[in-house]
Short mmCIF file of C-alpha atoms in Angstrom, two decimals:
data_model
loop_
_atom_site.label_atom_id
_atom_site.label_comp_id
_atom_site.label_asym_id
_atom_site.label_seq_id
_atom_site.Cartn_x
_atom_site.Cartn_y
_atom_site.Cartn_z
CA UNK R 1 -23.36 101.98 -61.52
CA UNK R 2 -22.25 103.17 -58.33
CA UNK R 3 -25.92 102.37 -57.22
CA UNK R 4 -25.79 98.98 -58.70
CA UNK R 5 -22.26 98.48 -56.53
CA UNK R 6 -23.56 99.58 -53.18
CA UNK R 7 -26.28 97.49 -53.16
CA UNK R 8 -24.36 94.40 -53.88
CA UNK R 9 -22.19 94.92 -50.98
CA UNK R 10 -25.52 95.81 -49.09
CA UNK R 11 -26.42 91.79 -50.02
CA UNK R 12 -22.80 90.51 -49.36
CA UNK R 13 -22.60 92.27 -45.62
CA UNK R 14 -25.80 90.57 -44.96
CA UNK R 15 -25.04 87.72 -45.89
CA UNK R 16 -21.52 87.59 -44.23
CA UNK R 17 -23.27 88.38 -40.95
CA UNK R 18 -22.74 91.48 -38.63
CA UNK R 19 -21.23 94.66 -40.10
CA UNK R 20 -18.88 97.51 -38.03
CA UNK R 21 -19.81 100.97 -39.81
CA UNK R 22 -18.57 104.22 -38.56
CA UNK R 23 -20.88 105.75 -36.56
CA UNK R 24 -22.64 102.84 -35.22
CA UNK R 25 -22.84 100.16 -33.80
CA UNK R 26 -22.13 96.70 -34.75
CA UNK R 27 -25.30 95.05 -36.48
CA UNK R 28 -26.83 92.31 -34.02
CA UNK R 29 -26.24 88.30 -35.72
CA UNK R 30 -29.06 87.06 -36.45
CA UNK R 31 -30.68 84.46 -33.68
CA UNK R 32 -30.98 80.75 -34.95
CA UNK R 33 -33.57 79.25 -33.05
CA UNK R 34 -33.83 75.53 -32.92
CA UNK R 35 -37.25 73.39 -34.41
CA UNK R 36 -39.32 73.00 -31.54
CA UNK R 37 -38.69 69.62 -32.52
CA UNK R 38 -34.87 69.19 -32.23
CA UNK R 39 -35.45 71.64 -28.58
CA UNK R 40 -37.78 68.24 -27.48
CA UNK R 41 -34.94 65.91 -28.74
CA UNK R 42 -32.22 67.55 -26.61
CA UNK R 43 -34.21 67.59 -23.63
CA UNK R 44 -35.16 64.08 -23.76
CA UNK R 45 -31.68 63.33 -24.33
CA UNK R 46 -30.19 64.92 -21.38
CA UNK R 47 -32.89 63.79 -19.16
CA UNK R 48 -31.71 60.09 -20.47
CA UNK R 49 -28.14 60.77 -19.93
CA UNK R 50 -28.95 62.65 -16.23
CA UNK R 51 -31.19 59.42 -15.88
CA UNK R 52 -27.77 56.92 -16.85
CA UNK R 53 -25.55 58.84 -15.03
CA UNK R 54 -27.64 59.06 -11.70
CA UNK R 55 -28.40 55.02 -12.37
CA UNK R 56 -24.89 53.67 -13.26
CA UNK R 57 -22.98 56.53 -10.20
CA UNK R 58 -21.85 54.15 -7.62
CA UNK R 59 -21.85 56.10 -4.01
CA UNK R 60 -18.11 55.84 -2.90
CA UNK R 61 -16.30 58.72 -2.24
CA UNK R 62 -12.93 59.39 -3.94
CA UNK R 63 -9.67 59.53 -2.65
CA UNK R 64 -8.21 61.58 -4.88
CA UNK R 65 -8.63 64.48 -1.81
CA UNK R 66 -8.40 62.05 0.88
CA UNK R 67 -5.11 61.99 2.96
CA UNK R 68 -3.63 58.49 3.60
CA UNK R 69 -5.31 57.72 7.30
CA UNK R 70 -8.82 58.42 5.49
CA UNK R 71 -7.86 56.15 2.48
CA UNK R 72 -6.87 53.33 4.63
CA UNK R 73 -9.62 53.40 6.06
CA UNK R 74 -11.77 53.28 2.89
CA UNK R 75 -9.58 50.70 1.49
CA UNK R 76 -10.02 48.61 4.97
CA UNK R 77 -14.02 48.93 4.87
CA UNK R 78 -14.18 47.50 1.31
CA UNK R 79 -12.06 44.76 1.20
CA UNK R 80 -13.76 43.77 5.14
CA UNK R 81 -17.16 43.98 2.43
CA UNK R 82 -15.38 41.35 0.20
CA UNK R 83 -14.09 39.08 2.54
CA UNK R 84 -17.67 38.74 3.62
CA UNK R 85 -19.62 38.49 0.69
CA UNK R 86 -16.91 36.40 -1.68
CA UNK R 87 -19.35 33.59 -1.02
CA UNK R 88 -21.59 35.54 -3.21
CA UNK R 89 -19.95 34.20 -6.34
CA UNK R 90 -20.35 30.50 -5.55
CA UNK R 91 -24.28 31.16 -6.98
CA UNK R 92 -25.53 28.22 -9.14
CA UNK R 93 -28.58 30.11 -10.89
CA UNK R 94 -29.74 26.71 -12.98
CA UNK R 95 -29.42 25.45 -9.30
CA UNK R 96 -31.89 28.22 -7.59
CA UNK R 97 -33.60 29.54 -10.80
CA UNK R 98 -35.82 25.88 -11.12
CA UNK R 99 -36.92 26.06 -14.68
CA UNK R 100 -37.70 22.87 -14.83
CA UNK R 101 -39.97 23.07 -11.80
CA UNK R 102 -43.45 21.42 -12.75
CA UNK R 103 -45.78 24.33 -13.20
CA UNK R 104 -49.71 23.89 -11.53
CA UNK R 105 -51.45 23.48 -14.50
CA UNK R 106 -49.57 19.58 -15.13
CA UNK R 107 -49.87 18.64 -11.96
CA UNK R 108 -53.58 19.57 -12.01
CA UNK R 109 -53.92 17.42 -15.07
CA UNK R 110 -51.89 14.57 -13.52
CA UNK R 111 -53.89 14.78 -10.12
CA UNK R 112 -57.01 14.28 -12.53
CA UNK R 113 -55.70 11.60 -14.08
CA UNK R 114 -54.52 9.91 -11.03
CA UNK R 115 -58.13 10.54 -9.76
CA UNK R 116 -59.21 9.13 -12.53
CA UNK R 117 -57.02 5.72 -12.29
CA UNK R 118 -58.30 5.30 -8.10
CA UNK R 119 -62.26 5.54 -9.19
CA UNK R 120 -61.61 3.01 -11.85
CA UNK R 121 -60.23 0.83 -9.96
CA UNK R 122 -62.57 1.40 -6.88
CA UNK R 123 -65.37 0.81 -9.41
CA UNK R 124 -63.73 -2.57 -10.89
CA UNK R 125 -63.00 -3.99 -6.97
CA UNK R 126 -66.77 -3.05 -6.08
CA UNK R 127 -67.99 -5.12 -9.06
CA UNK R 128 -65.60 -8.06 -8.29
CA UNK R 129 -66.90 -8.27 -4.49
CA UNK R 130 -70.39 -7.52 -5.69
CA UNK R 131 -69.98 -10.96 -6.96
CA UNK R 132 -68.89 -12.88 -4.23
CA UNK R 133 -71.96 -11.74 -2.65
CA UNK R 134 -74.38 -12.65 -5.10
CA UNK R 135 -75.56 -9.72 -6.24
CA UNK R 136 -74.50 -9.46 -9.30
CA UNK R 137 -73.76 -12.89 -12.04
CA UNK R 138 -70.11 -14.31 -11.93
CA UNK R 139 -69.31 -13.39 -15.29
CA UNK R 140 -70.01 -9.68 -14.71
CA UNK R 141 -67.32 -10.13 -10.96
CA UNK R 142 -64.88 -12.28 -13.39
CA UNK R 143 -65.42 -9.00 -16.18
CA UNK R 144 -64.90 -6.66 -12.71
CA UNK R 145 -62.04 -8.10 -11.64
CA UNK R 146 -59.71 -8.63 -14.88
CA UNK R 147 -60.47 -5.08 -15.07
CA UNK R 148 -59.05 -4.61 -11.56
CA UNK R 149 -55.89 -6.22 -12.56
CA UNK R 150 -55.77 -4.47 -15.87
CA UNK R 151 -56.34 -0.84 -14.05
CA UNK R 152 -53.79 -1.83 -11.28
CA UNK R 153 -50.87 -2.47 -14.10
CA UNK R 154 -51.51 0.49 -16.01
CA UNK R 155 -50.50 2.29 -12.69
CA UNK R 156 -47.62 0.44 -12.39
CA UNK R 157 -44.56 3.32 -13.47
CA UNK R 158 -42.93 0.81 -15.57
CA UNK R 159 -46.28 0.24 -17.78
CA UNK R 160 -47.36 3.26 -17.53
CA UNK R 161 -44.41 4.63 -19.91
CA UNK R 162 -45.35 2.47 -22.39
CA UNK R 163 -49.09 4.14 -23.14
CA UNK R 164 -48.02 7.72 -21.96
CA UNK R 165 -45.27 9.78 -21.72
CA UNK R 166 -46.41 11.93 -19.44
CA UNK R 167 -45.07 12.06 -15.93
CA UNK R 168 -47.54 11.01 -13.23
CA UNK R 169 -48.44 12.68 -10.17
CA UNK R 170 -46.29 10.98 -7.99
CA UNK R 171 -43.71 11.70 -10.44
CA UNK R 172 -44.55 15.50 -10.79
CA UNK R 173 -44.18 15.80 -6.42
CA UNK R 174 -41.01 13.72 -6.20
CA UNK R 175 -39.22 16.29 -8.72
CA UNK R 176 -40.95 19.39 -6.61
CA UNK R 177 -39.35 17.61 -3.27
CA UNK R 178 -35.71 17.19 -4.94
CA UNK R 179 -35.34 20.21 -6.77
CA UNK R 180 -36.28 22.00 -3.10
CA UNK R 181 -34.12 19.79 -1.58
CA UNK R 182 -31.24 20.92 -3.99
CA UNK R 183 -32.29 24.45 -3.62
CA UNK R 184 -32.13 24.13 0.08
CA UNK R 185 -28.48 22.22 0.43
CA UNK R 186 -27.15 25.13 -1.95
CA UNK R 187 -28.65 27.93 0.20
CA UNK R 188 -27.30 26.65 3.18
CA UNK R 189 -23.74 25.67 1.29
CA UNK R 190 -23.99 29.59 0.52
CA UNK R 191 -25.22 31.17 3.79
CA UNK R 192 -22.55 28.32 6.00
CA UNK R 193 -22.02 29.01 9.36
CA UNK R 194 -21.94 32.87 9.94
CA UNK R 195 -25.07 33.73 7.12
CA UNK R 196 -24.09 35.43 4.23
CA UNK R 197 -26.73 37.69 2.78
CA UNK R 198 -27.11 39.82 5.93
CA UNK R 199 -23.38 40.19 5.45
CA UNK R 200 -23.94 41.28 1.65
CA UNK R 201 -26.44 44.06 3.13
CA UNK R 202 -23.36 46.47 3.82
CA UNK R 203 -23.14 47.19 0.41
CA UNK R 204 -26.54 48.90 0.01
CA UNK R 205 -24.73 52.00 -1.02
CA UNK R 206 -23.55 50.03 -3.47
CA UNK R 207 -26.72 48.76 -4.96
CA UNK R 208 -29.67 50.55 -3.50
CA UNK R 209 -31.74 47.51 -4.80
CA UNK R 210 -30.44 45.99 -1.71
CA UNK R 211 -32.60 48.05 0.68
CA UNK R 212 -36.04 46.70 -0.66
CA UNK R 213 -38.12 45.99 2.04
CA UNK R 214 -39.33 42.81 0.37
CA UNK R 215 -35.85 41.32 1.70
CA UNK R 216 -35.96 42.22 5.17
CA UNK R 217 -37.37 39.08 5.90
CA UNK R 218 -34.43 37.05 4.26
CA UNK R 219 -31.78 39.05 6.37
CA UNK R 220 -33.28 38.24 9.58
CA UNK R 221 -33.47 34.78 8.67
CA UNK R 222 -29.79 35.22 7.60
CA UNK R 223 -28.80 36.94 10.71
CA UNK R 224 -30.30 34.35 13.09
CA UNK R 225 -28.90 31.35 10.45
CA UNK R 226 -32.09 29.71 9.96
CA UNK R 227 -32.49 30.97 6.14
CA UNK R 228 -32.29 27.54 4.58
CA UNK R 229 -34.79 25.73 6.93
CA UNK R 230 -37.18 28.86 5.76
CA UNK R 231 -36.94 28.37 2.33
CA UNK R 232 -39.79 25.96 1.94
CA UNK R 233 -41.76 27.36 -1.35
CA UNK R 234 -40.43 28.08 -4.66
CA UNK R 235 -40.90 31.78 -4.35
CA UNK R 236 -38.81 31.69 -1.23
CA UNK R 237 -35.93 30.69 -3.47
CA UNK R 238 -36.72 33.01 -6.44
CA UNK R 239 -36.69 35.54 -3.80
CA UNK R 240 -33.25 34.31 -2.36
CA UNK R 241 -31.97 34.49 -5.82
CA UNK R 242 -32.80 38.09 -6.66
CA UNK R 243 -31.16 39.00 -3.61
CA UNK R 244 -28.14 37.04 -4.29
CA UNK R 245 -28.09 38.36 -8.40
CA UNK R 246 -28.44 42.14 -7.12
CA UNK R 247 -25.71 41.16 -4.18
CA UNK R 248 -23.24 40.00 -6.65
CA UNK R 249 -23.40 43.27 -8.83
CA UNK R 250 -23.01 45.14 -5.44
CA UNK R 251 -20.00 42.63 -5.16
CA UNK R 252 -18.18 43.38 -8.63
CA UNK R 253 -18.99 47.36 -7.73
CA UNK R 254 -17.31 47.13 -4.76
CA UNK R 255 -14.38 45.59 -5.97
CA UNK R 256 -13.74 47.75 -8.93
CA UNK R 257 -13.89 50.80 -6.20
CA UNK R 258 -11.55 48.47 -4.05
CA UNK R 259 -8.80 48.04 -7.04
CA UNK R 260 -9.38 51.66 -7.95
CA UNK R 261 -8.71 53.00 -4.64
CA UNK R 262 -5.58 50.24 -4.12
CA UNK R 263 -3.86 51.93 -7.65
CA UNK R 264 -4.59 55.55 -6.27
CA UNK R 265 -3.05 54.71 -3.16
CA UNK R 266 0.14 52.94 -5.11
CA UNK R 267 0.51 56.09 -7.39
CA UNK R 268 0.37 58.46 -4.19
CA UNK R 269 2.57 56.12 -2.77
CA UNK R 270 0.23 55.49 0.69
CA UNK R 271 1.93 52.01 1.16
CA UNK R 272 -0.60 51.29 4.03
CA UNK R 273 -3.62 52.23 2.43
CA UNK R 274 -2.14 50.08 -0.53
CA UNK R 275 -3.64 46.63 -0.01
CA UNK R 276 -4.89 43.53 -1.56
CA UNK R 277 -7.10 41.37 0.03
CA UNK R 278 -6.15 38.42 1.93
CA UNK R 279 -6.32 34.95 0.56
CA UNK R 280 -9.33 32.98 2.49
CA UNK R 281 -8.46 29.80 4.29
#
């Protein structure tokens, strides 16, 4: 019995964990080791959460240690970045994206097509003055020209909507020209009279998207305010547009830290460093 009793508690203090006994030490707990599986999972998850938090960080130094002269001048620097780049929220995207720009492969097909119209025609006049020569009978230059005619009014845009409603090759250019036209009058409503994206490029800490070198063409154009003239091809404009999407989330960075910084200054009581930014004219 006594037997039986011992080794029951033998089972319970095992179970319970690790046991003091006089004379010795304390029994080590047993180690739980993780599935290698679930070890895997937790690495990849920290390495995605060190990923997010390096990613979504924005560089601006806190002024929760800063003394008031240093916190003006933070506060000064950012809202001088959103007095500059303000303009930066004026972006039409339908306006710059061009979805509706005619791709290559219609006007390609319309270019054929137009081809196609001009050698008919050529062919029909050639007959028709092959028989004022004599060359050929009268009824065959009659048949040539009422084909002329025929050819020449299918051409005509009014006519030619009736058969087809497919836009002609003319038509396909004349959309190309306006919707550049509209991309360039918005750029330069944008950039006005000072440039703005080489303005925006201040707030590369913001957005380190902003320091591709793919842009640096863009900025000098900015700087020397002859961006709009420049912008002559439709991946000009896409290009413009990136710039101006990655600008603007530099822009709503910066004035988050801006209001943050403002409040922190208000709570310290830093009356100078507290300060909204001016109304534009």
């Amino acid at each position: 019995m006594a037997q039986n009793q011992s080794a029951a508690e033998a089972l319970t203090g095992a179970a319970q964990g690790a046991v003091l006994r006089p004379g010795r030490s304390a029994d080590p707990a047993p180690a739980t080791e993780l599935p290698e599986a679930d070890q895997a999972a937790d690495q990849e998850v920290a390495t995605v959460e060190a990923d997010s938090i390096q990613t979504d960080a924005v560089p601006v130094e806190s002024i929760g240690d800063a003394d008031p002269v240093q916190a003006e001048s933070r506060q000064r620097t950012l809202r001088l970045m959103l007095r500059q780049c303000d303009r930066v929220l004026l972006l039409d995207f339908d306006l710059l994206a061009m979805n509706d720009w005619p791709d290559n492969f219609s006007v390609a097909a319309a270019r054929r097509s137009r081809d196609l119209w001009l050698f008919s025609a050529l062919v029909a006049a050639a007959i028709f003055l092959s028989g004022l020569t004599g060359f050929v009978p009268a009824w065959i230059a009659g048949g040539g020209f009422g084909a002329f005619i025929i050819i020449l009014l299918l051409g005509i845009p009014a006519v030619r909507r009736i058969y087809t409603p497919k836009p002609s090759y003319l038509d396909l250019l004349i959309r190309r020209q306006r919707m550049m036209r509209d991309a360039r009058k918005h750029a330069e409503h944008l950039e006005g009279k000072e440039g703005l994206i080489w303005q925006c490029a201040r707030m590369n800490d913001f957005n380190p998207a902003l320091k591709n070198t793919r842009f640096s063409s863009l900025l000098r154009l900015s700087e020397q305010k002859a961006l709009p003239r420049a912008l002559s091809r439709r991946e000009h404009v896409r290009l413009y547009l990136i710039y101006l999407l990655e600008a603007e989330k530099a822009y709503s960075r910066v004035q988050a830290a801006f209001f943050e910084g403002n409040q922190n200054a208000i709570d310290r009581g830093w009356q100078e460093a507290a300060a909204v930014p001016e109304d534009r004219a």
